[in-house]
Short mmCIF file of C-alpha atoms in Angstrom, two decimals:
data_model
loop_
_atom_site.label_atom_id
_atom_site.label_comp_id
_atom_site.label_asym_id
_atom_site.label_seq_id
_atom_site.Cartn_x
_atom_site.Cartn_y
_atom_site.Cartn_z
CA MET A 255 0.00 -0.12 -0.24
CA LYS A 256 2.81 2.29 0.83
CA PHE A 257 4.38 1.46 -2.41
CA ILE A 258 1.26 2.53 -4.06
CA TYR A 259 0.92 5.58 -2.62
CA LEU A 260 4.42 6.61 -3.28
CA LEU A 261 3.62 5.81 -6.93
CA CYS A 262 0.36 8.10 -7.01
CA LEU A 263 2.32 10.83 -5.25
CA LEU A 264 5.35 10.70 -7.95
CA PHE A 265 2.49 10.67 -10.64
CA PHE A 266 0.76 13.61 -9.10
CA LEU A 267 4.06 15.77 -8.95
CA SER A 268 5.20 14.74 -12.30
CA GLU A 269 1.68 15.52 -13.47
CA ASN A 270 1.92 18.95 -11.79
CA CYS A 271 5.32 19.89 -12.90
CA SER A 272 3.98 18.91 -16.54
CA ALA A 273 0.83 21.64 -15.97
CA GLN A 274 3.49 24.34 -14.74
CA ASN A 275 5.66 23.84 -17.64
CA LYS A 276 2.68 23.96 -20.21
CA ILE A 277 1.71 27.81 -19.07
CA LYS A 278 1.73 29.82 -22.11
CA TRP A 279 2.55 33.44 -21.28
CA GLY A 280 -0.83 35.54 -21.72
CA ASP A 281 -2.87 32.21 -22.44
CA TRP A 282 -5.01 32.65 -19.11
CA HIS A 283 -8.52 30.99 -19.67
CA LYS A 284 -8.07 30.31 -15.74
CA TRP A 285 -6.79 33.34 -13.68
CA GLY A 286 -7.35 34.07 -9.94
CA ASP A 287 -10.06 32.29 -7.54
CA GLN A 288 -11.19 28.98 -8.99
CA ASN A 289 -14.23 28.88 -6.68
CA ASP A 290 -13.11 25.27 -5.31
CA GLY A 291 -10.45 26.55 -2.52
CA THR A 292 -7.89 26.91 -4.85
CA TYR A 293 -6.11 29.86 -7.28
CA GLN A 294 -4.56 30.18 -10.53
CA ASN A 295 -1.91 32.59 -11.61
CA PRO A 296 -1.99 35.57 -12.39
CA ILE A 297 -4.21 36.51 -9.73
CA LEU A 298 -5.27 39.78 -11.30
CA PRO A 299 -4.56 40.13 -14.93
CA ALA A 300 -4.19 43.65 -15.09
CA ASP A 301 -1.62 46.41 -14.65
CA TYR A 302 -1.02 46.35 -10.64
CA SER A 303 2.87 47.47 -11.09
CA ASP A 304 5.56 47.87 -8.17
CA LEU A 305 3.57 46.20 -5.46
CA ASP A 306 3.96 45.92 -2.01
CA CYS A 307 1.78 44.12 0.69
CA ILE A 308 1.13 44.07 4.34
CA ARG A 309 -1.28 42.36 6.96
CA VAL A 310 -3.01 44.20 9.51
CA GLY A 311 -5.01 42.04 11.76
CA ASN A 312 -7.04 39.53 9.42
CA ASP A 313 -6.95 42.37 6.30
CA TYR A 314 -4.27 42.44 3.97
CA TYR A 315 -3.60 45.93 2.00
CA ALA A 316 -1.35 46.22 -1.41
CA VAL A 317 -0.50 49.13 -3.42
CA SER A 318 0.88 49.97 -6.59
CA SER A 319 2.47 52.82 -8.74
CA THR A 320 0.10 54.85 -10.85
CA PHE A 321 2.84 57.08 -12.82
CA GLN A 322 0.90 60.15 -14.32
CA TYR A 323 -2.82 58.89 -13.16
CA SER A 324 -4.90 60.52 -10.34
CA PRO A 325 -5.58 60.12 -7.88
CA GLY A 326 -2.24 58.43 -7.26
CA PHE A 327 -0.74 55.22 -5.55
CA VAL A 328 -3.78 52.83 -5.52
CA ILE A 329 -4.49 50.96 -2.48
CA LEU A 330 -6.20 47.39 -2.43
CA LYS A 331 -7.48 45.16 0.76
CA SER A 332 -7.95 41.55 0.53
CA LYS A 333 -8.99 38.86 3.23
CA ASP A 334 -7.38 36.20 1.53
CA LEU A 335 -4.45 37.47 -0.86
CA VAL A 336 -6.07 36.60 -3.79
CA ASN A 337 -9.70 38.44 -3.99
CA TRP A 338 -8.85 42.41 -4.26
CA LYS A 339 -10.76 45.31 -3.87
CA ILE A 340 -9.75 48.97 -4.64
CA ILE A 341 -10.48 50.68 -1.65
CA SER A 342 -8.63 54.06 -2.25
CA HIS A 343 -5.44 56.19 -3.32
CA ALA A 344 -2.81 57.75 -1.38
CA VAL A 345 -2.41 60.74 -3.41
CA LYS A 346 -5.55 62.76 -4.41
CA ASP A 347 -3.98 65.56 -6.11
CA ILE A 348 -0.65 64.65 -8.23
CA SER A 349 0.11 67.98 -9.35
CA LYS A 350 1.66 68.49 -5.79
CA ILE A 351 4.45 66.06 -6.95
CA SER A 352 4.92 68.19 -10.18
CA PRO A 353 3.30 70.64 -12.19
CA GLU A 354 4.28 68.42 -15.31
CA MET A 355 1.54 66.14 -14.23
CA ASN A 356 -1.54 68.67 -14.35
CA TRP A 357 -3.93 69.25 -17.08
CA ASP A 358 -2.43 72.08 -18.27
CA LYS A 359 1.04 70.55 -18.98
CA MET A 360 0.50 66.92 -19.42
CA ASN A 361 4.54 66.20 -19.71
CA ALA A 362 5.15 63.16 -17.42
CA TYR A 363 4.26 60.14 -19.42
CA GLY A 364 6.52 57.26 -17.78
CA ARG A 365 7.32 59.73 -15.03
CA GLY A 366 5.22 60.46 -11.87
CA ILE A 367 4.46 58.20 -8.95
CA TRP A 368 6.66 54.93 -9.46
CA ALA A 369 7.37 52.15 -6.86
CA GLY A 370 6.80 52.69 -3.11
CA ALA A 371 5.76 50.61 -0.03
CA ILE A 372 3.06 50.63 2.44
CA ARG A 373 3.63 49.70 6.34
CA TYR A 374 1.48 50.17 9.81
CA HIS A 375 3.16 51.99 12.24
CA ASN A 376 2.12 53.23 15.81
CA HIS A 377 -1.68 52.96 14.74
CA LYS A 378 -1.39 54.57 11.32
CA PHE A 379 -0.65 53.75 7.90
CA TRP A 380 2.28 55.13 6.20
CA ILE A 381 2.94 55.21 2.55
CA TYR A 382 6.20 56.14 1.14
CA PHE A 383 7.01 56.33 -2.87
CA GLY A 384 9.38 58.08 -5.38
CA ASP A 385 9.21 60.11 -8.41
CA PRO A 386 12.34 59.75 -10.52
CA ASP A 387 12.56 63.29 -11.25
CA HIS A 388 11.55 64.81 -7.74
CA GLY A 389 12.90 62.43 -5.02
CA TYR A 390 10.72 60.56 -2.43
CA PHE A 391 7.05 61.64 -0.82
CA MET A 392 5.10 60.25 2.14
CA THR A 393 1.64 60.35 3.60
CA THR A 394 -0.25 58.94 6.57
CA ALA A 395 -3.63 58.23 7.28
CA LEU A 396 -5.44 56.62 10.21
CA LYS A 397 -7.34 54.08 7.99
CA ALA A 398 -6.29 52.72 4.65
CA GLU A 399 -9.69 53.96 3.17
CA GLY A 400 -8.42 57.41 3.89
CA PRO A 401 -8.30 60.70 4.03
CA TRP A 402 -4.88 60.54 3.47
CA GLU A 403 -2.58 63.66 4.21
CA PRO A 404 -1.49 65.82 1.68
CA VAL A 405 1.92 64.43 0.52
CA HIS A 406 5.22 65.87 1.79
CA GLN A 407 8.42 65.31 0.38
CA ILE A 408 11.37 63.73 2.05
CA LEU A 409 13.86 63.79 -0.45
CA ASP A 410 14.20 66.62 -3.39
CA ALA A 411 16.55 64.93 -5.66
CA LYS A 412 16.62 63.75 -9.13
CA GLY A 413 17.53 60.04 -9.57
CA TRP A 414 16.28 58.21 -6.81
CA ASP A 415 13.58 55.27 -6.48
CA ASP A 416 11.85 52.12 -4.77
CA GLY A 417 11.99 53.42 -1.30
CA CYS A 418 10.90 51.92 1.75
CA PRO A 419 10.28 52.47 5.51
CA PHE A 420 10.95 50.59 8.24
CA TRP A 421 10.29 50.97 12.09
CA ASP A 422 12.64 48.98 14.64
CA THR A 423 11.33 47.97 17.92
CA ASP A 424 12.83 50.27 19.80
CA GLY A 425 10.61 52.86 17.64
CA GLN A 426 13.22 54.21 15.37
CA GLY A 427 12.65 54.36 11.94
CA TYR A 428 14.52 54.16 8.95
CA PHE A 429 14.19 54.70 5.18
CA ILE A 430 16.45 52.87 2.73
CA GLY A 431 16.36 53.69 -0.96
CA THR A 432 18.09 53.44 -4.20
CA ASN A 433 19.84 56.18 -6.01
CA PHE A 434 19.63 54.62 -9.69
CA SER A 435 21.69 57.67 -11.07
CA ASP A 436 24.79 56.74 -9.07
CA ASN A 437 25.46 53.05 -10.55
CA TYR A 438 22.25 51.93 -8.36
CA LYS A 439 23.66 52.36 -4.90
CA ILE A 440 21.20 51.25 -2.16
CA HIS A 441 21.25 54.12 0.79
CA LEU A 442 19.96 53.50 4.39
CA PHE A 443 19.00 56.43 6.68
CA LYS A 444 17.44 57.32 9.59
CA MET A 445 14.55 59.20 9.73
CA THR A 446 13.05 61.71 12.77
CA ALA A 447 10.32 60.63 14.77
CA ASP A 448 7.32 61.99 12.46
CA GLY A 449 8.66 59.94 9.43
CA LYS A 450 8.89 63.31 7.58
CA THR A 451 12.67 63.97 7.35
CA LEU A 452 15.69 61.91 6.58
CA ILE A 453 18.86 62.49 8.83
CA LYS A 454 21.44 62.99 6.36
CA ASP A 455 24.38 62.48 8.31
CA SER A 456 23.05 59.02 9.16
CA ASP A 457 23.32 58.01 5.51
CA ARG A 458 25.15 54.75 4.69
CA VAL A 459 25.69 52.80 1.50
CA ILE A 460 24.68 49.17 1.92
CA TYR A 461 24.55 47.37 -1.08
CA GLN A 462 25.19 48.06 -4.87
CA SER A 463 25.04 46.16 -7.97
CA LYS A 464 23.53 45.73 -11.33
CA GLY A 465 20.69 47.34 -11.10
CA SER A 466 19.71 46.88 -7.45
CA GLU A 467 16.41 48.28 -6.53
CA ALA A 468 12.84 47.28 -5.23
CA ASN A 469 14.17 47.48 -1.72
CA LYS A 470 12.08 46.29 1.27
CA LEU A 471 13.32 46.22 4.77
CA PHE A 472 11.96 43.41 7.74
CA LYS A 473 12.74 42.50 11.05
CA ILE A 474 12.06 38.64 11.81
CA LYS A 475 12.77 37.75 15.40
CA ASP A 476 16.25 39.55 15.82
CA THR A 477 17.63 39.38 12.47
CA TYR A 478 17.05 42.32 9.85
CA TYR A 479 16.10 41.16 6.18
CA HIS A 480 17.04 43.35 2.94
CA PHE A 481 14.99 42.19 0.44
CA PHE A 482 15.45 43.66 -3.15
CA SER A 483 15.86 42.80 -6.88
CA GLU A 484 19.05 43.23 -9.33
CA VAL A 485 19.84 42.24 -12.94
CA LYS A 486 21.95 39.16 -13.50
CA ALA A 487 22.93 37.34 -17.19
CA GLY A 488 19.45 35.85 -17.13
CA GLY A 489 17.45 38.79 -16.11
CA ARG A 490 16.27 40.91 -13.10
CA VAL A 491 16.06 38.18 -9.37
CA VAL A 492 15.32 38.95 -6.21
CA MET A 493 17.55 38.78 -3.88
CA MET A 494 18.20 39.08 0.11
CA GLU A 495 20.71 39.76 2.52
CA ARG A 496 20.84 39.45 6.18
CA ALA A 497 22.37 41.23 9.39
CA LYS A 498 22.16 41.02 13.07
CA ASN A 499 22.66 44.77 13.16
CA ILE A 500 20.70 47.34 10.45
CA TYR A 501 23.89 48.38 9.12
CA GLY A 502 25.50 45.55 8.86
CA PRO A 503 27.77 43.61 8.22
CA TYR A 504 25.14 41.60 5.84
CA GLU A 505 25.41 38.11 5.22
CA GLY A 506 24.73 36.95 1.31
CA PRO A 507 23.06 38.24 -0.75
CA LYS A 508 21.18 35.08 -1.49
CA GLN A 509 19.39 34.65 -4.72
CA LEU A 510 15.60 33.90 -3.96
CA SER A 511 14.52 33.13 -7.47
CA TYR A 512 15.37 32.64 -11.05
CA ALA A 513 14.44 35.71 -13.56
CA GLN A 514 12.14 33.52 -15.75
CA LYS A 515 12.12 35.87 -18.88
CA GLU A 516 9.71 33.61 -20.32
CA TYR A 517 7.32 34.36 -17.55
CA HIS A 518 8.16 38.18 -17.98
CA GLU A 519 10.45 38.20 -14.47
CA PRO A 520 8.32 37.75 -11.28
CA ASN A 521 10.27 40.31 -9.13
CA GLN A 522 8.97 43.34 -7.45
CA GLY A 523 6.78 42.87 -4.40
CA GLY A 524 6.22 42.30 -0.63
CA ILE A 525 6.38 39.44 1.36
CA VAL A 526 4.11 38.89 3.97
CA GLN A 527 2.75 35.96 6.83
CA THR A 528 -0.50 34.91 7.17
CA GLN A 529 -2.55 34.78 10.42
CA LYS A 530 -1.55 30.77 10.42
CA GLY A 531 2.02 31.44 9.88
CA ASP A 532 2.46 30.79 6.04
CA TRP A 533 4.52 33.12 3.88
CA TYR A 534 3.56 34.28 0.45
CA PHE A 535 5.10 37.08 -1.99
CA LEU A 536 2.64 39.17 -3.56
CA THR A 537 4.40 40.13 -7.35
CA HIS A 538 4.36 41.83 -10.36
CA HIS A 539 5.68 40.40 -13.27
CA GLY A 540 7.91 43.04 -14.27
CA SER A 541 9.46 42.49 -17.72
CA SER A 542 7.93 45.60 -20.39
CA GLY A 543 6.42 44.72 -23.37
CA ASP A 544 2.69 42.83 -22.36
CA TRP A 545 -0.09 45.19 -23.54
CA ALA A 546 -1.76 44.26 -20.27
CA GLY A 547 1.09 45.98 -18.14
CA ARG A 548 2.89 44.48 -15.22
CA VAL A 549 0.30 41.49 -14.15
CA MET A 550 -0.15 40.39 -10.34
CA SER A 551 0.70 36.71 -8.90
CA LEU A 552 0.85 35.20 -6.06
CA LEU A 553 3.83 33.00 -5.01
CA PRO A 554 4.32 30.69 -2.11
CA ILE A 555 7.49 31.21 0.12
CA GLU A 556 9.46 28.02 1.72
CA TRP A 557 11.87 28.98 4.17
CA ILE A 558 15.19 27.02 3.78
CA GLU A 559 18.13 27.43 6.02
CA GLY A 560 16.28 31.10 7.12
CA TRP A 561 16.04 32.44 3.35
CA PRO A 562 12.62 32.80 2.20
CA ILE A 563 12.80 31.09 -1.32
CA LEU A 564 10.01 32.07 -3.81
CA GLY A 565 7.85 29.73 -5.26
CA LYS A 566 9.00 26.28 -6.15
CA PRO A 567 12.80 25.88 -4.90
CA ASP A 568 15.31 23.55 -6.65
CA LEU A 569 18.34 21.55 -5.70
CA ASP A 570 20.26 24.99 -5.71
CA LYS A 571 17.19 26.54 -3.29
CA ILE A 572 16.37 28.69 -6.05
CA GLY A 573 12.52 29.57 -6.64
CA SER A 574 10.64 28.99 -9.51
CA MET A 575 7.19 30.89 -10.94
CA VAL A 576 4.24 28.60 -9.24
CA TRP A 577 1.07 28.77 -11.57
CA SER A 578 -1.57 27.66 -9.10
CA GLY A 579 -1.82 26.91 -5.13
CA ARG A 580 -4.46 26.19 -2.18
CA LYS A 581 -5.70 29.80 -0.93
CA PRO A 582 -3.73 31.01 1.96
CA ILE A 583 -7.05 31.80 3.74
CA GLN A 584 -10.22 29.73 3.08
CA GLY A 585 -14.08 30.51 2.82
CA GLN A 586 -13.79 33.98 1.21
CA LYS A 587 -16.11 34.85 -1.81
CA LYS A 588 -14.52 35.71 -5.51
CA VAL A 589 -14.09 39.43 -5.80
CA ILE A 590 -12.01 41.26 -8.44
CA PRO A 591 -11.31 45.12 -8.56
CA GLN A 592 -14.37 47.32 -9.58
CA THR A 593 -15.40 47.94 -12.98
CA SER A 594 -18.37 48.97 -14.04
CA ASP A 595 -19.99 52.02 -13.04
CA ASP A 596 -23.32 53.86 -13.31
CA PHE A 597 -22.24 57.02 -11.99
CA SER A 598 -25.03 57.30 -9.33
CA ALA A 599 -22.80 57.48 -6.22
CA LYS A 600 -22.07 61.08 -4.89
CA ALA A 601 -18.07 60.85 -5.12
CA LEU A 602 -16.39 58.92 -8.11
CA ALA A 603 -16.08 55.37 -7.69
CA ALA A 604 -12.42 54.31 -6.50
CA GLN A 605 -11.81 52.26 -9.87
CA TRP A 606 -11.19 55.74 -11.91
CA GLU A 607 -8.23 57.62 -12.41
CA TRP A 608 -7.64 60.38 -14.40
CA ASN A 609 -5.03 60.69 -17.08
CA TYR A 610 -2.90 63.42 -15.40
CA GLN A 611 -4.59 65.78 -12.72
CA PRO A 612 -8.07 66.68 -13.93
CA ARG A 613 -9.16 69.98 -14.59
CA ALA A 614 -11.77 70.29 -11.53
CA GLU A 615 -14.47 72.53 -12.66
CA LYS A 616 -14.92 70.60 -15.85
CA TRP A 617 -16.28 67.52 -14.67
CA ASN A 618 -19.01 66.58 -12.00
CA LEU A 619 -21.60 64.06 -10.53
CA ASN A 620 -24.20 66.51 -9.87
CA GLU A 621 -25.49 68.80 -12.60
CA ARG A 622 -27.29 65.43 -13.95
CA ARG A 623 -27.72 63.02 -11.15
CA GLY A 624 -26.61 59.63 -12.26
CA TRP A 625 -24.77 60.72 -14.83
CA LEU A 626 -20.86 61.73 -15.20
CA ARG A 627 -20.64 65.17 -17.14
CA LEU A 628 -17.42 66.01 -18.74
CA LYS A 629 -16.98 69.58 -19.75
CA ALA A 630 -15.12 69.91 -22.98
CA PHE A 631 -12.06 72.25 -23.07
CA LYS A 632 -8.97 72.66 -25.56
CA PRO A 633 -6.37 70.21 -25.89
CA ILE A 634 -2.67 71.35 -25.13
CA GLU A 635 -2.24 70.08 -28.70
CA LYS A 636 -4.89 70.29 -31.54
CA ASN A 637 -6.34 66.66 -32.13
CA ASN A 638 -3.85 65.03 -29.64
CA LEU A 639 -5.65 62.90 -27.41
CA LEU A 640 -2.53 62.14 -25.02
CA LYS A 641 -2.49 66.14 -24.28
CA ALA A 642 -6.23 66.35 -23.87
CA GLY A 643 -7.05 66.80 -20.18
CA ASN A 644 -9.72 65.06 -18.06
CA THR A 645 -9.73 61.79 -19.75
CA ILE A 646 -10.84 59.34 -17.28
CA THR A 647 -9.56 55.85 -17.23
CA GLN A 648 -9.38 52.31 -15.73
CA ARG A 649 -7.35 49.06 -16.50
CA SER A 650 -7.99 46.82 -19.32
CA PHE A 651 -7.61 43.33 -18.43
CA ARG A 652 -6.17 40.57 -19.95
CA SER A 653 -9.19 37.98 -19.93
CA ALA A 654 -10.83 35.48 -22.62
CA PHE A 655 -13.55 38.04 -23.23
CA ASN A 656 -13.82 41.71 -22.49
CA GLU A 657 -16.58 43.85 -23.59
CA VAL A 658 -16.87 47.95 -22.59
CA ILE A 659 -20.00 49.53 -23.35
CA ILE A 660 -20.72 53.13 -22.51
CA LYS A 661 -24.07 55.22 -23.04
CA MET A 662 -23.71 58.68 -23.83
CA ASP A 663 -25.97 61.66 -24.25
CA LEU A 664 -24.73 63.95 -27.16
CA ARG A 665 -27.25 67.03 -26.61
CA GLY A 666 -24.27 69.34 -24.72
CA MET A 667 -21.77 68.93 -27.92
CA THR A 668 -20.97 71.88 -29.83
CA LYS A 669 -18.85 73.13 -32.86
CA GLY A 670 -15.28 71.35 -32.70
CA GLN A 671 -16.22 68.97 -29.95
CA LYS A 672 -15.06 65.16 -29.86
CA SER A 673 -16.27 62.68 -27.58
CA GLY A 674 -15.73 58.76 -27.04
CA LEU A 675 -14.18 55.48 -26.04
CA THR A 676 -10.34 55.10 -26.30
CA HIS A 677 -7.60 52.59 -25.63
CA PHE A 678 -4.15 54.23 -24.93
CA GLY A 679 -0.74 54.03 -23.78
CA SER A 680 1.59 56.61 -24.58
CA PRO A 681 2.44 57.13 -27.31
CA ASN A 682 -0.20 55.25 -28.96
CA TYR A 683 -3.69 55.51 -28.92
CA ALA A 684 -7.08 54.65 -30.57
CA SER A 685 -10.51 55.57 -30.26
CA ILE A 686 -14.18 55.63 -31.36
CA SER A 687 -15.91 58.71 -31.17
CA VAL A 688 -18.38 61.33 -32.32
CA VAL A 689 -17.18 64.54 -34.06
CA PHE A 690 -19.30 67.75 -34.21
CA ASP A 691 -18.49 70.39 -37.35
CA GLY A 692 -21.06 72.72 -36.30
CA SER A 693 -23.53 71.12 -38.72
CA ALA A 694 -23.73 67.56 -38.13
CA ARG A 695 -22.39 65.06 -35.83
CA ARG A 696 -20.32 61.96 -37.16
CA ILE A 697 -19.09 58.53 -35.94
CA ALA A 698 -15.19 58.53 -36.36
CA TYR A 699 -12.22 56.22 -35.71
CA ASP A 700 -8.91 57.33 -34.63
CA VAL A 701 -5.35 55.75 -34.67
CA ARG A 702 -2.78 58.29 -33.16
CA GLY A 703 -4.69 61.46 -34.88
CA ASN A 704 -5.33 59.52 -38.36
CA THR A 705 -9.21 59.87 -38.41
CA VAL A 706 -11.78 57.96 -40.36
CA LEU A 707 -14.81 59.52 -40.78
CA GLY A 708 -18.13 57.22 -40.76
CA ASP A 709 -22.00 57.82 -41.14
CA SER A 710 -24.05 60.86 -39.49
CA ILE A 711 -25.43 60.53 -35.97
CA SER A 712 -28.83 61.99 -35.88
CA SER A 713 -30.00 60.55 -32.47
CA HIS A 714 -28.93 62.54 -29.17
CA GLN A 715 -27.98 58.96 -27.44
CA LEU A 716 -25.20 56.82 -29.02
CA TRP A 717 -23.76 53.68 -27.43
CA LEU A 718 -20.17 52.79 -27.98
CA ARG A 719 -18.41 49.54 -27.55
CA SER A 720 -14.90 47.82 -27.65
CA THR A 721 -14.41 43.89 -27.32
CA TRP A 722 -11.29 42.04 -26.83
CA GLY A 723 -9.67 39.13 -26.01
CA LEU A 724 -6.60 37.63 -24.71
CA ASP A 725 -4.83 38.63 -27.83
CA GLY A 726 -5.47 42.38 -26.99
CA LEU A 727 -7.01 42.99 -30.21
CA SER A 728 -9.63 45.38 -29.94
CA GLN A 729 -12.77 46.05 -32.13
CA PHE A 730 -14.92 49.15 -31.73
CA TYR A 731 -18.48 49.42 -32.74
CA TYR A 732 -21.29 51.93 -32.40
CA SER A 733 -25.12 51.64 -31.72
CA ASN A 734 -27.97 54.17 -31.85
CA ASP A 735 -30.28 52.03 -29.56
CA GLY A 736 -28.27 49.90 -27.40
CA VAL A 737 -29.24 46.53 -29.33
CA LYS A 738 -27.85 46.49 -32.68
CA TYR A 739 -23.96 47.33 -33.21
CA ILE A 740 -22.10 48.02 -36.11
CA SER A 741 -18.57 47.72 -35.98
CA PHE A 742 -16.15 50.66 -37.28
CA GLY A 743 -12.62 50.74 -37.70
CA LYS A 744 -9.74 48.02 -38.26
CA PRO A 745 -8.99 45.70 -35.50
CA TYR A 746 -6.70 47.56 -33.06
CA GLN A 747 -3.81 46.12 -31.13
CA LEU A 748 -3.72 47.20 -27.67
CA MET A 749 -0.19 48.30 -26.61
CA TRP A 750 2.21 48.79 -24.19
CA GLY A 751 4.12 52.46 -23.33
CA ALA A 752 5.69 54.32 -20.94
CA TYR A 753 5.72 51.77 -18.35
CA ARG A 754 2.10 51.11 -18.48
CA GLY A 755 -0.44 48.69 -19.85
CA ASP A 756 -3.49 49.66 -22.25
CA ARG A 757 -5.97 51.71 -20.53
CA ILE A 758 -9.74 52.01 -21.33
CA GLY A 759 -11.02 55.83 -21.30
CA ILE A 760 -14.00 58.23 -21.69
CA TYR A 761 -12.98 61.64 -22.87
CA THR A 762 -14.18 64.80 -24.67
CA TYR A 763 -12.73 68.01 -25.95
CA ASN A 764 -12.80 70.90 -28.02
CA ASN A 765 -10.44 71.71 -30.47
CA GLU A 766 -11.76 75.25 -31.13
CA ALA A 767 -13.03 76.73 -27.57
CA ASP A 768 -13.87 75.68 -24.08
CA GLU A 769 -17.36 74.67 -24.73
CA GLY A 770 -19.62 71.92 -25.13
CA TYR A 771 -20.16 68.97 -22.85
CA LEU A 772 -20.98 65.14 -22.95
CA ASP A 773 -23.09 63.15 -20.63
CA VAL A 774 -22.26 59.42 -19.39
CA ASP A 775 -24.83 57.30 -18.35
CA TYR A 776 -23.00 54.24 -17.47
CA PHE A 777 -19.96 52.20 -18.15
CA SER A 778 -20.18 48.60 -18.41
CA TYR A 779 -17.43 46.21 -18.16
CA ARG A 780 -18.30 42.64 -18.69
CA LEU A 781 -15.27 40.16 -18.47
CA ASN A 782 -14.16 36.62 -18.14
CA LYS A 783 -13.69 35.70 -14.76
CA SER A 784 -11.93 32.39 -14.93
CA GLN A 785 -15.52 30.60 -13.68
CA LYS A 786 -14.61 26.51 -13.64
#
């Protein structure tokens, strides 16, 4: 009987390894919670980059970089590390970081809010992040849902990224970050008691290697762990060094995972311990080029000789990608971040992020209750969506089926105005829209400013639609009644750009004057949720 059991076990392991090896990047017919106590990576096939994660009591919190989108630095909450909901953003006004991120500049694609960290200390949540041109910033809140204090700059310098705070058991605060403009030297500072100032004469370089960044600091029992990534011959890998004193000398570094370029280098993220004592790594897949952006996965951790090995360890005690597993906490219902919106709430729903800081007086939810009103104004550059303020966006998922439909009321449009639905990621974009020349409204398809005009639109209401699948090939449609849809324009390949995956967005602007408005009744997002 024991022999048969061992044969069965070997067969199971062989089949499991075979299944893992058959994974093809982007072929995600299953993802997230599988409704049977297991999960499938990625747990979120959408752009949640530069992750960090903590647990406070029975709740898990994750944060993700947002670059030039506002509100900035998205915060998610979970009960089981698999099912996540957006609860807030840490930065209400990103123009406080740089005026280049305001609606009248829009000159920071690929810049803005880069990687950061979230921590819980002294009964408060603390968030720190970097902007590559303007240094490090921080904010605090009593609840992760907010309100968050206005951002405070702790370092005004160019060329720094991937910072993280740490408070020792004696209450002393520290901050670790990479000066990538100086050969990726990693610096450790003490902080003042309020966490708002770096003590410059405490500065110490504790590590440096090719591409060394993605810093996190932990203390487990009496040992300090510096968690980071660096670039080796095979690509970016996760590393760790440890010491009995926070300033070292540090033992290691130890490589915790392989680069796995075929899986877009899972590397940046946070390690977190569950209530039961198990450890997990919440990570993004970091390589660029994926039209969906840097998607989110969850890897188990196995501690070997005091090192947290990420994923499946091999004989060299280095981890590889794991594509499925048991949910860390059982019993939670399947949840995905919010998508659809009927605009009936008094405040804008948490899933929305504007492309740059919006012009506040040019949008509202109260002039026509149950509708989003976007008021048109002139773009910085004529007929350039990427230079048109107040485009409202959310992430595009990479799932087997995606369908977005918006219903618009066109009665407020005036001469020179253009309103529609867009996919974009600088420098590329495509849209289906309505253009009004003062005498007629016409349907239009646009790819990077190259416009094809279609039929006249006589009705006041219009439905616009986009569909796409795992290949990211989008097709636009329009409808006069919300029932019969007519395809318009060639299929458009969704694209990666400026460190971001594709965004789906709604916009209006007027090339001639600050006049006209668009009313949007709803945004409906239907997607494959990976039900078995």
